[in-house]
Amino acid sequence: MSAFHGYAAPAAGKPLEPFSFQPRPLGSGDVEIAISHCGVCHSDLHLVNDDWKMSRYPLVPGHEIIGTVAEAGSAVRGLVPGQRVGVGWQSGSCGTCEWCEGGEENLCAQLQATCAPGPGGFADRIRVSARFAIPVPEALPSRDAAPLLCGGITVYTPLREAGVGAHSRVGIIGVGGLGHLALQFARAMGAEVTAFSTSPDKEAEARAMGAHRFIATRESSALKAVRNSFDFILSTVAADLPWKDYVSALRPRGTLCLVGVPPSALSLPGFALVGGNKKVTGSTIGSPGQLREMLEVAARNGVRARTEAFPLKDVNAALGRVARNEVRYRAVLEL
Ligand code: NAP
Ligand code: ZN
């Protein structure tokens, strides 16, 4: 069997190096994908740096994969060689628990993450369970579509599950890889959309991507000025933020939902939640069914990642730009 070739971090925080590895045997329910594009999610950087204390090295990151089916196992139905597919954070689950049976595989306790341990998509090929290889609508160019497989689904699912629509006032915290897609999806759903950002130079582009309003959060009184304003606030930021102010910015029955994981525990006075029946929740990626729906919604509504392309060999340059919050708005590796 010939080896697959990619890039791996040899140890926590180290630059990625060329890395060859033997793939797992192709199971009857698996597909082998020849990768053409892979987005660089901030989670890849968290994994390289072992921020979550779960990384195993050498570590091949990458979980916003687009490619074509090179080979399909004997039991695979509905996918054929040559077909374009995408793979996100999840590439396996138990298939038998109540969550898998109910089509919420992303909540399965035995979720297999594409690149943790991997090997993930910063490589020329990958083998995954066919259930998690999602056909990509023709209208979506591969480079713009790759970031939808993790960034897109992670923001689409909570907006959709919250019932966001024309009546909703939505705030998106962070205009990064996830946030710039959240602005577009929330706008496509008909909401009034506000971007919260530490980067004032992102204002014009945030507005072009769907924000009606832009709040520069480094200005000290900015959050106090929007008390009682939002039905749903989505945080895409992995930093400790003034959560009490964001809960105060919710209207009655409003929800603050985290998809970025802050380093510290949240501290909130009980009164912040009790008055106004407010909720604080979290959300993790989405199911294969939701991925199909999200890609269709993106294709129909012109939701596209704004990308910076890098050849795979420049993966460390791409990761460096992610670390410094320089990317506008998603780095994508091209093979
Ligand atoms: P990203 O592209 O780096 O964007 C994050 C944005 O957060 C930045 O662009 C910046 O936006 C803002 N930010 C950065 N540092 C900040 C700080 N100290 N204070 C306030 N804002 C700050 O990252 P991403 O790929 O979108 O991922 C965001 C987070 O979501 C990561 O932690 C990732 O692990 C997590 N994630 C979770 C899931 C899930 O299933 N729940 C899935 C994918 C990713 P501004 O410049 O606009 O302030
Ligand atoms: Zn991700």
XYZ file of C-alpha atoms and ligand atoms in Angstrom:
384
model
C 0.000 0.000 0.000
C 1.487 3.362 -0.904
C 1.929 6.021 1.762
C -0.022 9.251 2.131
C 1.935 12.506 2.351
C 1.149 15.530 4.493
C 2.451 17.857 7.184
C 2.576 17.074 10.905
C 3.504 18.857 14.121
C 6.240 16.674 15.727
C 5.508 17.996 19.239
C 3.390 20.632 20.995
C 3.871 24.111 19.548
C 6.445 23.018 16.957
C 6.334 24.002 13.270
C 4.798 21.381 10.983
C 7.147 19.174 8.955
C 6.646 16.953 5.898
C 5.262 13.626 7.102
C 4.423 10.355 5.334
C 2.172 7.710 6.841
C 0.359 4.496 6.035
C -3.419 4.976 5.862
C -5.787 2.697 7.747
C -7.153 -0.194 5.651
C -10.118 0.938 3.535
C -13.162 -0.440 5.410
C -16.258 -1.562 3.505
C -18.024 1.631 4.636
C -15.091 3.964 4.002
C -14.088 6.257 1.190
C -10.617 7.391 0.239
C -10.551 11.061 -0.741
C -7.937 12.808 -2.870
C -7.779 16.188 -1.113
C -7.769 19.405 -3.158
C -8.357 21.995 -0.381
C -8.250 22.151 3.402
C -9.229 25.151 5.517
C -7.153 26.163 8.539
C -9.467 26.419 11.542
C -8.316 27.954 14.811
C -9.016 24.511 16.338
C -6.082 23.191 14.250
C -3.855 25.710 16.006
C -5.301 24.729 19.417
C -4.427 21.097 18.567
C -0.885 21.908 17.391
C -0.297 23.864 20.608
C -2.011 21.189 22.774
C -4.262 23.881 24.273
C -6.883 21.221 25.051
C -4.441 18.660 26.527
C -5.635 15.946 24.127
C -3.150 16.137 21.242
C -1.041 13.176 20.136
C 2.080 13.695 18.041
C 3.079 13.578 15.280
C -0.196 15.400 14.609
C -1.572 15.986 11.101
C -4.204 18.727 11.554
C -6.959 19.645 9.109
C -10.718 19.176 9.209
C -12.176 21.485 6.543
C -11.544 19.124 3.672
C -12.708 19.184 0.071
C -11.633 16.558 -2.407
C -12.826 13.863 -4.756
C -13.644 10.260 -3.970
C -10.690 8.148 -5.125
C -12.017 4.800 -3.919
C -15.179 3.611 -2.184
C -15.559 0.537 0.064
C -17.832 -2.298 -1.089
C -20.744 -1.266 1.189
C -20.711 2.445 0.286
C -23.919 3.682 -1.364
C -24.488 7.081 -2.922
C -20.849 8.087 -3.407
C -18.834 7.199 -6.504
C -15.208 7.721 -7.558
C -14.655 11.201 -8.946
C -17.457 12.767 -6.891
C -16.626 15.957 -4.966
C -17.152 15.681 -1.219
C -16.364 17.557 1.979
C -15.349 16.326 5.434
C -15.485 18.369 8.633
C -14.439 17.942 12.270
C -16.262 14.610 12.621
C -15.457 11.554 10.543
C -16.962 8.733 12.588
C -19.445 7.830 15.330
C -20.765 4.642 16.967
C -23.801 4.489 14.656
C -26.029 2.821 17.233
C -26.614 5.172 20.202
C -29.780 7.250 20.581
C -28.020 10.312 19.156
C -26.719 8.508 16.070
C -30.111 6.834 15.574
C -31.754 10.242 15.825
C -29.503 11.853 13.234
C -27.520 13.861 15.776
C -24.219 12.051 15.291
C -22.320 15.135 16.435
C -23.578 14.403 19.962
C -22.361 10.763 19.973
C -20.103 10.020 22.953
C -17.838 8.030 20.614
C -17.431 10.852 18.079
C -14.290 10.358 16.029
C -12.607 13.641 15.199
C -10.996 13.853 11.764
C -7.667 15.178 13.028
C -7.697 14.343 16.733
C -5.938 11.975 16.668
C -6.142 11.938 12.867
C -4.295 11.933 10.516
C -6.313 14.880 9.218
C -6.587 16.920 6.064
C -3.202 18.684 5.823
C -2.282 15.817 3.497
C -2.835 14.570 -0.026
C -5.371 11.878 0.928
C -7.618 10.728 3.755
C -9.814 7.719 4.511
C -13.041 8.291 6.437
C -16.424 6.698 7.033
C -18.540 7.512 3.971
C -21.357 8.748 6.238
C -19.223 11.793 7.028
C -18.209 12.564 3.433
C -20.818 15.057 2.276
C -21.494 15.802 -1.420
C -20.706 19.448 -2.253
C -23.251 21.391 -4.385
C -21.888 22.384 -7.797
C -22.478 26.101 -7.196
C -19.857 26.192 -4.438
C -16.222 26.635 -5.562
C -13.974 24.294 -3.555
C -11.771 27.020 -2.073
C -14.755 29.001 -0.723
C -16.572 25.866 0.389
C -13.814 24.185 2.435
C -14.281 26.495 5.471
C -17.995 25.694 5.523
C -17.212 22.113 6.603
C -16.251 23.208 10.125
C -16.528 26.998 10.435
C -19.782 27.136 8.498
C -21.610 24.263 10.178
C -20.504 25.359 13.653
C -22.261 28.707 13.293
C -25.155 27.588 11.067
C -26.418 24.912 13.485
C -26.973 27.098 16.571
C -28.552 29.894 14.490
C -30.887 27.365 12.868
C -31.709 25.574 16.105
C -32.476 28.907 17.802
C -35.069 29.587 15.103
C -33.334 32.760 13.920
C -35.446 34.552 11.327
C -36.687 37.934 10.154
C -37.921 38.751 13.671
C -34.508 38.124 15.289
C -31.861 40.539 16.500
C -28.582 38.641 16.373
C -25.100 39.532 17.630
C -21.964 37.767 16.415
C -18.833 38.111 18.603
C -15.590 37.880 16.602
C -15.220 38.439 12.867
C -12.826 35.585 12.162
C -13.148 32.291 10.292
C -16.368 31.314 12.063
C -17.660 34.830 12.670
C -17.525 36.040 9.066
C -19.628 33.033 8.030
C -22.038 33.615 10.940
C -22.664 37.190 9.750
C -23.601 35.838 6.315
C -25.837 33.017 7.562
C -27.645 35.238 10.082
C -28.276 37.797 7.338
C -29.465 35.074 4.942
C -31.932 33.952 7.632
C -33.355 37.475 7.639
C -32.085 38.696 11.008
C -30.932 42.141 12.023
C -27.219 41.466 12.485
C -24.609 43.127 14.700
C -20.884 42.322 14.626
C -18.834 42.655 17.834
C -15.145 42.946 17.022
C -11.808 43.943 18.520
C -10.612 44.938 15.009
C -12.112 48.254 13.874
C -10.503 47.811 10.434
C -12.932 44.925 9.786
C -15.990 47.201 9.862
C -16.465 47.793 6.131
C -16.046 44.118 5.257
C -18.285 43.007 8.131
C -21.008 45.275 6.792
C -20.469 43.919 3.268
C -20.871 40.388 4.671
C -24.227 41.186 6.246
C -23.781 43.191 9.446
C -26.242 46.072 9.858
C -24.206 47.358 12.787
C -20.570 47.061 13.908
C -19.534 47.453 17.537
C -15.835 47.987 18.273
C -15.563 46.218 21.613
C -12.259 47.770 22.682
C -14.185 51.001 23.259
C -15.005 50.838 26.934
C -18.669 51.898 26.883
C -19.597 50.002 23.714
C -21.276 47.047 25.408
C -23.104 49.108 28.018
C -24.735 51.030 25.174
C -26.471 47.920 23.798
C -28.194 46.589 26.919
C -31.446 44.719 26.244
C -30.876 44.565 22.457
C -30.442 40.970 21.217
C -32.438 37.747 20.998
C -29.380 35.646 20.232
C -25.669 36.308 20.655
C -23.136 33.835 19.277
C -19.552 33.972 20.574
C -16.940 32.625 18.172
C -14.065 33.786 20.389
C -11.674 31.635 22.462
C -10.959 34.359 25.020
C -12.391 35.419 28.372
C -14.912 38.147 27.602
C -17.103 40.351 29.825
C -19.894 37.750 29.831
C -22.092 39.667 32.251
C -22.209 42.580 29.788
C -23.153 40.219 26.948
C -25.942 38.680 29.053
C -27.126 42.221 29.830
C -27.144 42.877 26.089
C -29.780 40.131 25.669
C -33.478 40.903 25.524
C -35.865 38.863 27.690
C -35.759 35.154 26.711
C -32.504 35.849 24.884
C -29.687 33.302 24.516
C -25.913 33.665 24.648
C -24.373 30.689 22.836
C -20.669 29.831 22.894
C -18.939 27.971 20.086
C -15.483 29.282 20.959
C -14.217 27.834 24.254
C -12.866 30.493 26.640
C -9.896 29.434 28.790
C -11.556 30.263 32.123
C -14.843 29.185 33.694
C -17.693 31.610 33.118
C -18.594 33.708 36.130
C -22.080 35.221 36.114
C -24.205 36.642 38.908
C -27.461 34.662 39.115
C -29.522 37.804 38.710
C -28.053 38.284 35.222
C -29.872 35.106 34.093
C -32.953 35.095 36.319
C -34.305 38.516 35.385
C -35.571 38.157 31.819
C -35.446 34.323 31.618
C -32.081 34.290 29.829
C -30.007 31.305 28.726
C -26.316 30.599 28.264
C -25.592 27.575 26.063
C -22.919 25.923 23.928
C -22.924 24.177 20.574
C -20.654 21.730 18.805
C -20.388 21.430 14.984
C -23.483 19.807 13.365
C -24.684 16.456 12.054
C -24.162 15.041 8.530
C -27.806 15.945 7.805
C -27.262 19.517 8.963
C -24.062 19.687 6.870
C -26.042 18.798 3.739
C -28.657 21.424 4.574
C -26.044 24.079 5.411
C -24.185 23.542 2.104
C -27.463 23.880 0.170
C -28.337 27.064 2.084
C -24.867 28.479 1.402
C -25.101 27.604 -2.294
C -28.556 29.200 -2.665
C -27.843 32.335 -0.637
C -24.338 33.208 -1.781
C -22.697 32.438 1.568
C -18.998 32.134 0.756
C -15.866 32.055 2.856
C -13.478 34.971 2.172
C -10.197 33.132 1.838
C -6.427 33.492 1.622
C -4.912 30.564 -0.303
C -1.584 28.903 0.561
C 0.171 25.934 -1.059
C 0.343 23.049 1.437
C 4.108 23.537 1.823
C 3.426 27.005 3.299
C 1.229 25.594 6.065
C 3.350 27.188 8.813
C 2.907 30.637 7.272
C -0.846 30.071 7.243
C -0.886 28.925 10.894
C 1.221 31.960 11.857
C -1.327 34.315 10.321
C -4.135 32.543 12.198
C -2.200 32.891 15.472
C -1.721 36.632 14.921
C -5.375 37.232 13.909
C -4.198 38.458 10.502
C -6.211 36.202 8.181
C -9.071 37.793 6.212
C -11.003 35.631 6.935
C -10.015 31.971 6.461
C -6.721 30.463 5.309
C -7.168 27.572 2.874
C -4.422 25.157 1.866
C -4.430 24.148 -1.797
C -2.913 20.911 -3.049
P -10.259 32.814 14.181
O -10.394 32.764 12.712
O -8.924 33.005 14.804
O -11.277 33.934 14.702
C -11.448 34.223 16.050
C -11.776 35.709 16.181
O -11.917 35.984 17.575
C -10.688 36.641 15.724
O -10.707 36.889 14.342
C -11.016 37.896 16.507
O -12.077 38.614 15.849
C -11.585 37.360 17.803
N -10.601 37.401 18.888
C -9.354 36.866 18.895
N -8.748 37.099 20.066
C -9.630 37.811 20.819
C -9.596 38.348 22.138
N -8.521 38.219 22.935
N -10.683 39.016 22.593
C -11.764 39.160 21.822
N -11.841 38.673 20.547
C -10.795 37.998 20.074
O -10.828 31.466 14.847
P -11.992 30.508 14.288
O -11.405 29.500 13.390
O -13.127 31.342 13.854
O -12.371 29.721 15.627
C -12.900 30.426 16.722
C -13.013 29.499 17.923
O -14.064 28.553 17.690
C -11.759 28.675 18.167
O -11.483 28.662 19.542
C -12.139 27.281 17.721
O -11.449 26.268 18.434
C -13.615 27.253 18.031
N -14.384 26.279 17.248
C -15.404 25.642 17.872
C -16.164 24.743 17.166
C -17.327 24.066 17.817
O -17.811 23.049 17.310
N -17.843 24.575 18.900
C -15.874 24.478 15.830
C -14.856 25.182 15.207
C -14.102 26.092 15.941
P -12.066 40.233 15.839
O -10.755 40.608 15.177
O -13.273 40.548 15.017
O -12.172 40.662 17.264
Zn -12.741 23.647 13.097
